[in-house]
Amino acid sequence: MEIEEVMEKLKVNQKGLTGKEASDRLQKYGYNELVEKRRITPLQIFFNQFKDIFVIMLLVAIALSFFIGWYKSAAAGHNGALEEYVDAITIGAIVALNAIVGFVQEYRSEKAIEAMKKLAAPRARVLREGKEIIIPAKEVVPGDIILIEAGDRIPADARLIEIVELKTEEAALTGESTPVNKSIDVVDEKTPVADRKNMVFMGTHTTYGRGKAVVVATGMNTEFGKIAEMVQAVEEEETPLKQKLERFAKRLGMIIVVVSAIVFVLEIFREGTHLENVVDMFMTAVALAVSAVPEGLPAVVTVSLALGARELAKRNAILRRLASAETLGATTVICSDKTGTLTKGEMTVRKIYVGGKFIDVTGVGYEAKGEFLLDGKPIEPKNNHDLPLLLQASTLCTNAQYDGKDIVGDTTEGALIVAAAKAGMNKENLEKEYPRIHEVPFTSERKRMTTVHKLSKDKLFVYAKGAPEVILERCTHLIVEGEIQRLSERKKKEILSVNEKMASEALRVLGIAYKEILHSVKKFDEDDLESSLVFVGLVGMIDPPREEAKIAVKKCEEAGIKTVMITGDHKLTAVSIAKELGMLKSDIVLSGVELDALGEEEFEKIVEKVSVYARVSPEHKIRIVKALKKKGHIVAMTGDGVNDAPALKQADIGVAMGITGTDVTREAADIVLADDNFATIVNAVEGGRTIYDNIRKFSFFLMRCNFDELALIGTFALLGLELPLTAGMILWLNLVTDGGPALALTMDPPEKDVMKRPPRNPNEGVLHGRLASIIATFSLQFILTGGLFYWQYYLLPGPLTPEKLAQARTMAFVRATLQELFVVWNCRSEKRSIWRMGRENFRNKFLLISVIVSAIATMLVPYFGILGTIWLDDLMEWTIAIVASLSGLLILPEIFYGRKIWKWT
């Protein structure tokens, strides 16, 4: 749309709005700010911790324990009532601990829009009634004429109407790695945001020049606002771990309820329907149900994730949501932004064409370290005839500044200054030696920049840089090996061919030229200065891939993880970087326009074959993530710009850069990389896999030790026999005996092949492949613990006295406890038993200590005569109990691994 049409549509003239017009429009359009939808409150976050199915089961267990305690107290003050109250209080403490840890970790998870607000410009310069005034940015309205200078943050989306060498930094919004040269030319309204050169956008900032623009959109109607709306619209999905534990808990709960109900019904048939019998049998069934619930599992899962988060933080991967650690370990696809994530985000000179030869330049980013290579061999720049001249000319013909670490100004000019610094040529020293006395600035129309420098009293240097074809048009000579030669048409074509070759490698190419003139010139004429130039060479630069990213991509491939580049940059650049990183696995490369042309079904057919997406918008990124998730992938999305935030929230795992990343992406992400190093992703994946492995280990351990109690108590209750274990003993087994080793398993070091195996099937349950081993374990526990109790109490001669019952229960308790402490050693690996792990058995010192402490604590229980136990005076009784418990070492994982009895989840 032409400028006049825009002005007419917005009903504004060159003098800007009047005060009344601005006030009326503020009423109509509202404040120029991002509107935040109703967010979840801290109280809601806290109560959400109690929605977990396992926690609900524990809450029911608390209520039933209190009810049993009340019932026993009512029945003439039964001595066992206190035990039930203790059970309820203990389980309640576990639930509270779980809720507090979860609340603390999730409290800050809903701040993405607040961060976006911080990016909005606080003040803006506008033209109203022909006068320049400064107003709060939130009061900018459509139709306002804003004035822009270098360093300003853009307050709203606006159409440019006047510009003077205007460049804006839009990487956070579009992914464009270099400042964008702006123009006032008409652009089609359907043009992607990254190519709308006649627009400036809210949240971006000016790096060079100045301009004037008329505001066309404010607040949530800006491109920035649309992203904010997408971030809010993306619904949070449950993590794979939570989904698995939910399914697991529901099935476990169903089994517990069914078994308890069967026990209750059979007891009624056996004992009769008298009210007292019915109540007693109901209490027995309830006690059985409570005993079967793995009270420690939710707390151990939470603590495991918290410990894992601490370890990942040491590796510079900061978790914002606990369950994200496990999900990252299951990742099958990493979709990564290019600029600043896979690349440095710092333009770097990679190749120079000078004196008819190519010279490669090593080093990455703004660090002045690197070598100049001719035919692969290092050379000393000062010894080359033409290279010092090229570096001097390209450095002095810049306005950027370099402090040895960072660039202030245009990043392309910064690359030229750093290249010279690698050769020992400091811009500050050069400017002192050859002071600038005149400049013809770069414009998008001229496509070149020229500076004039004092060489001596009589002579001046003229240096020019710009688009190669433009520079060549103004050259009549070229310099080769220090000798100035006539520039023929054939040589021009040869140089242009070299330019095309360098451009095809995704290099941004600049031509460099110079000439000497007499100091007698009083007035500099642009045409005279930029004619009869001597061509020096070409400089090719690129935002290079991180060296560590290459290694990380290879490791991801070894771990069976597909890496995908999704960028707002040009296709040629994206393909070049992808090839260098080893990411390009097929010829299918899609741009945003090509993606729009594909239907959903058509896109889903090829989505797994595409490794590179270029010139894409935030909407495209979300579509890509959704398509991959629909194919069953666990998707991680990395990024640092505002444009990445919606996709980060849509992905299973959002990974933000901590240093270069915006507040928006950090708040929308699940994980923040403190060092902005893509390689940290690999460490985080390894950590995530280790965390999940350990969750499987202690879940396996707890289930091996809980089902035996369910079978044991249920069978003896059905047979009308005395129960081998009291409720207090069961609680001790579930919390004290199992708790320490289970927690210690969360600290198990990673197995050697953790990053050599493919990602696990996301549909596999927590106990996939281990049910056979669980059944074998609780069968052994049932037979030996139940058999030992039955033999000691019912088969040995003597009356069935309370003392004999306590003695039999003590032996059963000691035997059951010690077996679990032996079983834990065969829970550390899915494929190797304690006998095959050798020295690895001692790598987890926490497990060794917890087992010793639990064993000592178990010995102290009968010593003090608590939980219905008595001290065993006969050494033979101790020997029998201990020897029987050694069977825990016989359930070898390699025998049972992968034997699928039921899809247990």
PDB file of N, CA and C in Angstrom, residues 594-639:
ATOM      1  N   GLU A 594       6.364 -22.529   1.018  1.00  0.00           N
ATOM      2  CA  GLU A 594       6.137 -23.906   0.572  1.00  0.00           C
ATOM      3  C   GLU A 594       5.341 -24.689   1.608  1.00  0.00           C
ATOM      4  N   LEU A 595       5.577 -24.382   2.875  1.00  0.00           N
ATOM      5  CA  LEU A 595       4.831 -25.051   3.944  1.00  0.00           C
ATOM      6  C   LEU A 595       3.359 -24.664   3.898  1.00  0.00           C
ATOM      7  N   ASP A 596       3.100 -23.391   3.611  1.00  0.00           N
ATOM      8  CA  ASP A 596       1.705 -22.924   3.504  1.00  0.00           C
ATOM      9  C   ASP A 596       0.965 -23.630   2.370  1.00  0.00           C
ATOM     10  N   ALA A 597       1.697 -23.986   1.331  1.00  0.00           N
ATOM     11  CA  ALA A 597       1.072 -24.613   0.165  1.00  0.00           C
ATOM     12  C   ALA A 597       0.711 -26.075   0.414  1.00  0.00           C
ATOM     13  N   LEU A 598       1.226 -26.666   1.487  1.00  0.00           N
ATOM     14  CA  LEU A 598       0.959 -28.075   1.789  1.00  0.00           C
ATOM     15  C   LEU A 598      -0.261 -28.216   2.698  1.00  0.00           C
ATOM     16  N   GLY A 599      -1.126 -29.179   2.381  1.00  0.00           N
ATOM     17  CA  GLY A 599      -2.239 -29.503   3.260  1.00  0.00           C
ATOM     18  C   GLY A 599      -1.733 -30.270   4.471  1.00  0.00           C
ATOM     19  N   GLU A 600      -2.571 -30.412   5.495  1.00  0.00           N
ATOM     20  CA  GLU A 600      -2.143 -31.078   6.725  1.00  0.00           C
ATOM     21  C   GLU A 600      -1.719 -32.518   6.463  1.00  0.00           C
ATOM     22  N   GLU A 601      -2.525 -33.271   5.725  1.00  0.00           N
ATOM     23  CA  GLU A 601      -2.212 -34.686   5.458  1.00  0.00           C
ATOM     24  C   GLU A 601      -0.929 -34.809   4.640  1.00  0.00           C
ATOM     25  N   GLU A 602      -0.788 -33.940   3.638  1.00  0.00           N
ATOM     26  CA  GLU A 602       0.398 -33.974   2.780  1.00  0.00           C
ATOM     27  C   GLU A 602       1.652 -33.660   3.587  1.00  0.00           C
ATOM     28  N   PHE A 603       1.536 -32.676   4.486  1.00  0.00           N
ATOM     29  CA  PHE A 603       2.686 -32.294   5.305  1.00  0.00           C
ATOM     30  C   PHE A 603       3.059 -33.398   6.283  1.00  0.00           C
ATOM     31  N   GLU A 604       2.057 -34.028   6.881  1.00  0.00           N
ATOM     32  CA  GLU A 604       2.325 -35.088   7.857  1.00  0.00           C
ATOM     33  C   GLU A 604       3.042 -36.280   7.220  1.00  0.00           C
ATOM     34  N   LYS A 605       2.839 -36.481   5.921  1.00  0.00           N
ATOM     35  CA  LYS A 605       3.504 -37.596   5.240  1.00  0.00           C
ATOM     36  C   LYS A 605       5.007 -37.374   5.123  1.00  0.00           C
ATOM     37  N   ILE A 606       5.426 -36.103   5.016  1.00  0.00           N
ATOM     38  CA  ILE A 606       6.851 -35.836   4.783  1.00  0.00           C
ATOM     39  C   ILE A 606       7.558 -35.208   5.985  1.00  0.00           C
ATOM     40  N   VAL A 607       6.810 -34.893   7.042  1.00  0.00           N
ATOM     41  CA  VAL A 607       7.396 -34.128   8.146  1.00  0.00           C
ATOM     42  C   VAL A 607       8.612 -34.813   8.767  1.00  0.00           C
ATOM     43  N   GLU A 608       8.618 -36.142   8.788  1.00  0.00           N
ATOM     44  CA  GLU A 608       9.739 -36.868   9.387  1.00  0.00           C
ATOM     45  C   GLU A 608      10.972 -36.885   8.485  1.00  0.00           C
ATOM     46  N   LYS A 609      10.810 -36.478   7.212  1.00  0.00           N
ATOM     47  CA  LYS A 609      11.932 -36.470   6.279  1.00  0.00           C
ATOM     48  C   LYS A 609      12.598 -35.092   6.182  1.00  0.00           C
ATOM     49  N   VAL A 610      11.962 -34.069   6.726  1.00  0.00           N
ATOM     50  CA  VAL A 610      12.468 -32.703   6.594  1.00  0.00           C
ATOM     51  C   VAL A 610      13.398 -32.370   7.754  1.00  0.00           C
ATOM     52  N   SER A 611      14.596 -31.895   7.434  1.00  0.00           N
ATOM     53  CA  SER A 611      15.571 -31.517   8.471  1.00  0.00           C
ATOM     54  C   SER A 611      15.783 -30.019   8.563  1.00  0.00           C
ATOM     55  N   VAL A 612      15.350 -29.279   7.522  1.00  0.00           N
ATOM     56  CA  VAL A 612      15.571 -27.835   7.506  1.00  0.00           C
ATOM     57  C   VAL A 612      14.306 -27.110   7.049  1.00  0.00           C
ATOM     58  N   TYR A 613      13.905 -26.110   7.841  1.00  0.00           N
ATOM     59  CA  TYR A 613      12.810 -25.211   7.485  1.00  0.00           C
ATOM     60  C   TYR A 613      13.376 -23.789   7.504  1.00  0.00           C
ATOM     61  N   ALA A 614      13.120 -23.027   6.437  1.00  0.00           N
ATOM     62  CA  ALA A 614      13.662 -21.668   6.352  1.00  0.00           C
ATOM     63  C   ALA A 614      12.541 -20.665   6.111  1.00  0.00           C
ATOM     64  N   ARG A 615      12.815 -19.431   6.506  1.00  0.00           N
ATOM     65  CA  ARG A 615      11.884 -18.317   6.298  1.00  0.00           C
ATOM     66  C   ARG A 615      10.500 -18.636   6.868  1.00  0.00           C
ATOM     67  N   VAL A 616      10.490 -19.148   8.099  1.00  0.00           N
ATOM     68  CA  VAL A 616       9.224 -19.547   8.705  1.00  0.00           C
ATOM     69  C   VAL A 616       8.774 -18.526   9.741  1.00  0.00           C
ATOM     70  N   SER A 617       7.481 -18.532  10.013  1.00  0.00           N
ATOM     71  CA  SER A 617       6.869 -17.642  11.000  1.00  0.00           C
ATOM     72  C   SER A 617       6.597 -18.431  12.276  1.00  0.00           C
ATOM     73  N   PRO A 618       6.200 -17.762  13.365  1.00  0.00           N
ATOM     74  CA  PRO A 618       5.850 -18.484  14.594  1.00  0.00           C
ATOM     75  C   PRO A 618       4.736 -19.507  14.387  1.00  0.00           C
ATOM     76  N   GLU A 619       3.771 -19.162  13.521  1.00  0.00           N
ATOM     77  CA  GLU A 619       2.674 -20.105  13.244  1.00  0.00           C
ATOM     78  C   GLU A 619       3.192 -21.378  12.600  1.00  0.00           C
ATOM     79  N   HIS A 620       4.180 -21.229  11.712  1.00  0.00           N
ATOM     80  CA  HIS A 620       4.766 -22.405  11.061  1.00  0.00           C
ATOM     81  C   HIS A 620       5.454 -23.306  12.082  1.00  0.00           C
ATOM     82  N   LYS A 621       6.170 -22.695  13.017  1.00  0.00           N
ATOM     83  CA  LYS A 621       6.893 -23.479  14.028  1.00  0.00           C
ATOM     84  C   LYS A 621       5.926 -24.325  14.844  1.00  0.00           C
ATOM     85  N   ILE A 622       4.801 -23.733  15.209  1.00  0.00           N
ATOM     86  CA  ILE A 622       3.790 -24.485  15.972  1.00  0.00           C
ATOM     87  C   ILE A 622       3.239 -25.628  15.127  1.00  0.00           C
ATOM     88  N   ARG A 623       3.012 -25.370  13.847  1.00  0.00           N
ATOM     89  CA  ARG A 623       2.483 -26.402  12.957  1.00  0.00           C
ATOM     90  C   ARG A 623       3.453 -27.565  12.834  1.00  0.00           C
ATOM     91  N   ILE A 624       4.745 -27.258  12.737  1.00  0.00           N
ATOM     92  CA  ILE A 624       5.770 -28.303  12.624  1.00  0.00           C
ATOM     93  C   ILE A 624       5.788 -29.156  13.885  1.00  0.00           C
ATOM     94  N   VAL A 625       5.782 -28.500  15.036  1.00  0.00           N
ATOM     95  CA  VAL A 625       5.805 -29.225  16.312  1.00  0.00           C
ATOM     96  C   VAL A 625       4.569 -30.118  16.442  1.00  0.00           C
ATOM     97  N   LYS A 626       3.413 -29.584  16.078  1.00  0.00           N
ATOM     98  CA  LYS A 626       2.162 -30.364  16.178  1.00  0.00           C
ATOM     99  C   LYS A 626       2.205 -31.592  15.273  1.00  0.00           C
ATOM    100  N   ALA A 627       2.727 -31.407  14.042  1.00  0.00           N
ATOM    101  CA  ALA A 627       2.791 -32.526  13.091  1.00  0.00           C
ATOM    102  C   ALA A 627       3.709 -33.625  13.609  1.00  0.00           C
ATOM    103  N   LEU A 628       4.835 -33.251  14.181  1.00  0.00           N
ATOM    104  CA  LEU A 628       5.770 -34.244  14.718  1.00  0.00           C
ATOM    105  C   LEU A 628       5.158 -34.960  15.917  1.00  0.00           C
ATOM    106  N   LYS A 629       4.473 -34.213  16.766  1.00  0.00           N
ATOM    107  CA  LYS A 629       3.834 -34.836  17.931  1.00  0.00           C
ATOM    108  C   LYS A 629       2.721 -35.789  17.498  1.00  0.00           C
ATOM    109  N   LYS A 630       2.033 -35.429  16.419  1.00  0.00           N
ATOM    110  CA  LYS A 630       0.966 -36.289  15.905  1.00  0.00           C
ATOM    111  C   LYS A 630       1.531 -37.616  15.407  1.00  0.00           C
ATOM    112  N   LYS A 631       2.800 -37.590  14.983  1.00  0.00           N
ATOM    113  CA  LYS A 631       3.472 -38.805  14.532  1.00  0.00           C
ATOM    114  C   LYS A 631       4.009 -39.632  15.707  1.00  0.00           C
ATOM    115  N   GLY A 632       3.755 -39.160  16.919  1.00  0.00           N
ATOM    116  CA  GLY A 632       4.169 -39.917  18.098  1.00  0.00           C
ATOM    117  C   GLY A 632       5.521 -39.523  18.654  1.00  0.00           C
ATOM    118  N   HIS A 633       6.102 -38.435  18.155  1.00  0.00           N
ATOM    119  CA  HIS A 633       7.413 -38.013  18.635  1.00  0.00           C
ATOM    120  C   HIS A 633       7.301 -37.193  19.918  1.00  0.00           C
ATOM    121  N   ILE A 634       8.334 -37.289  20.740  1.00  0.00           N
ATOM    122  CA  ILE A 634       8.500 -36.392  21.880  1.00  0.00           C
ATOM    123  C   ILE A 634       9.412 -35.281  21.380  1.00  0.00           C
ATOM    124  N   VAL A 635       8.880 -34.058  21.299  1.00  0.00           N
ATOM    125  CA  VAL A 635       9.565 -32.969  20.615  1.00  0.00           C
ATOM    126  C   VAL A 635      10.128 -31.948  21.602  1.00  0.00           C
ATOM    127  N   ALA A 636      11.415 -31.653  21.427  1.00  0.00           N
ATOM    128  CA  ALA A 636      12.048 -30.548  22.160  1.00  0.00           C
ATOM    129  C   ALA A 636      12.286 -29.425  21.163  1.00  0.00           C
ATOM    130  N   MET A 637      11.983 -28.206  21.574  1.00  0.00           N
ATOM    131  CA  MET A 637      12.178 -27.045  20.704  1.00  0.00           C
ATOM    132  C   MET A 637      13.107 -26.065  21.406  1.00  0.00           C
ATOM    133  N   THR A 638      14.205 -25.727  20.751  1.00  0.00           N
ATOM    134  CA  THR A 638      15.133 -24.762  21.346  1.00  0.00           C
ATOM    135  C   THR A 638      14.997 -23.427  20.642  1.00  0.00           C
ATOM    136  N   GLY A 639      15.320 -22.360  21.355  1.00  0.00           N
ATOM    137  CA  GLY A 639      15.256 -21.048  20.737  1.00  0.00           C
ATOM    138  C   GLY A 639      15.634 -19.952  21.711  1.00  0.00           C
TER     139      GLY A 639
END
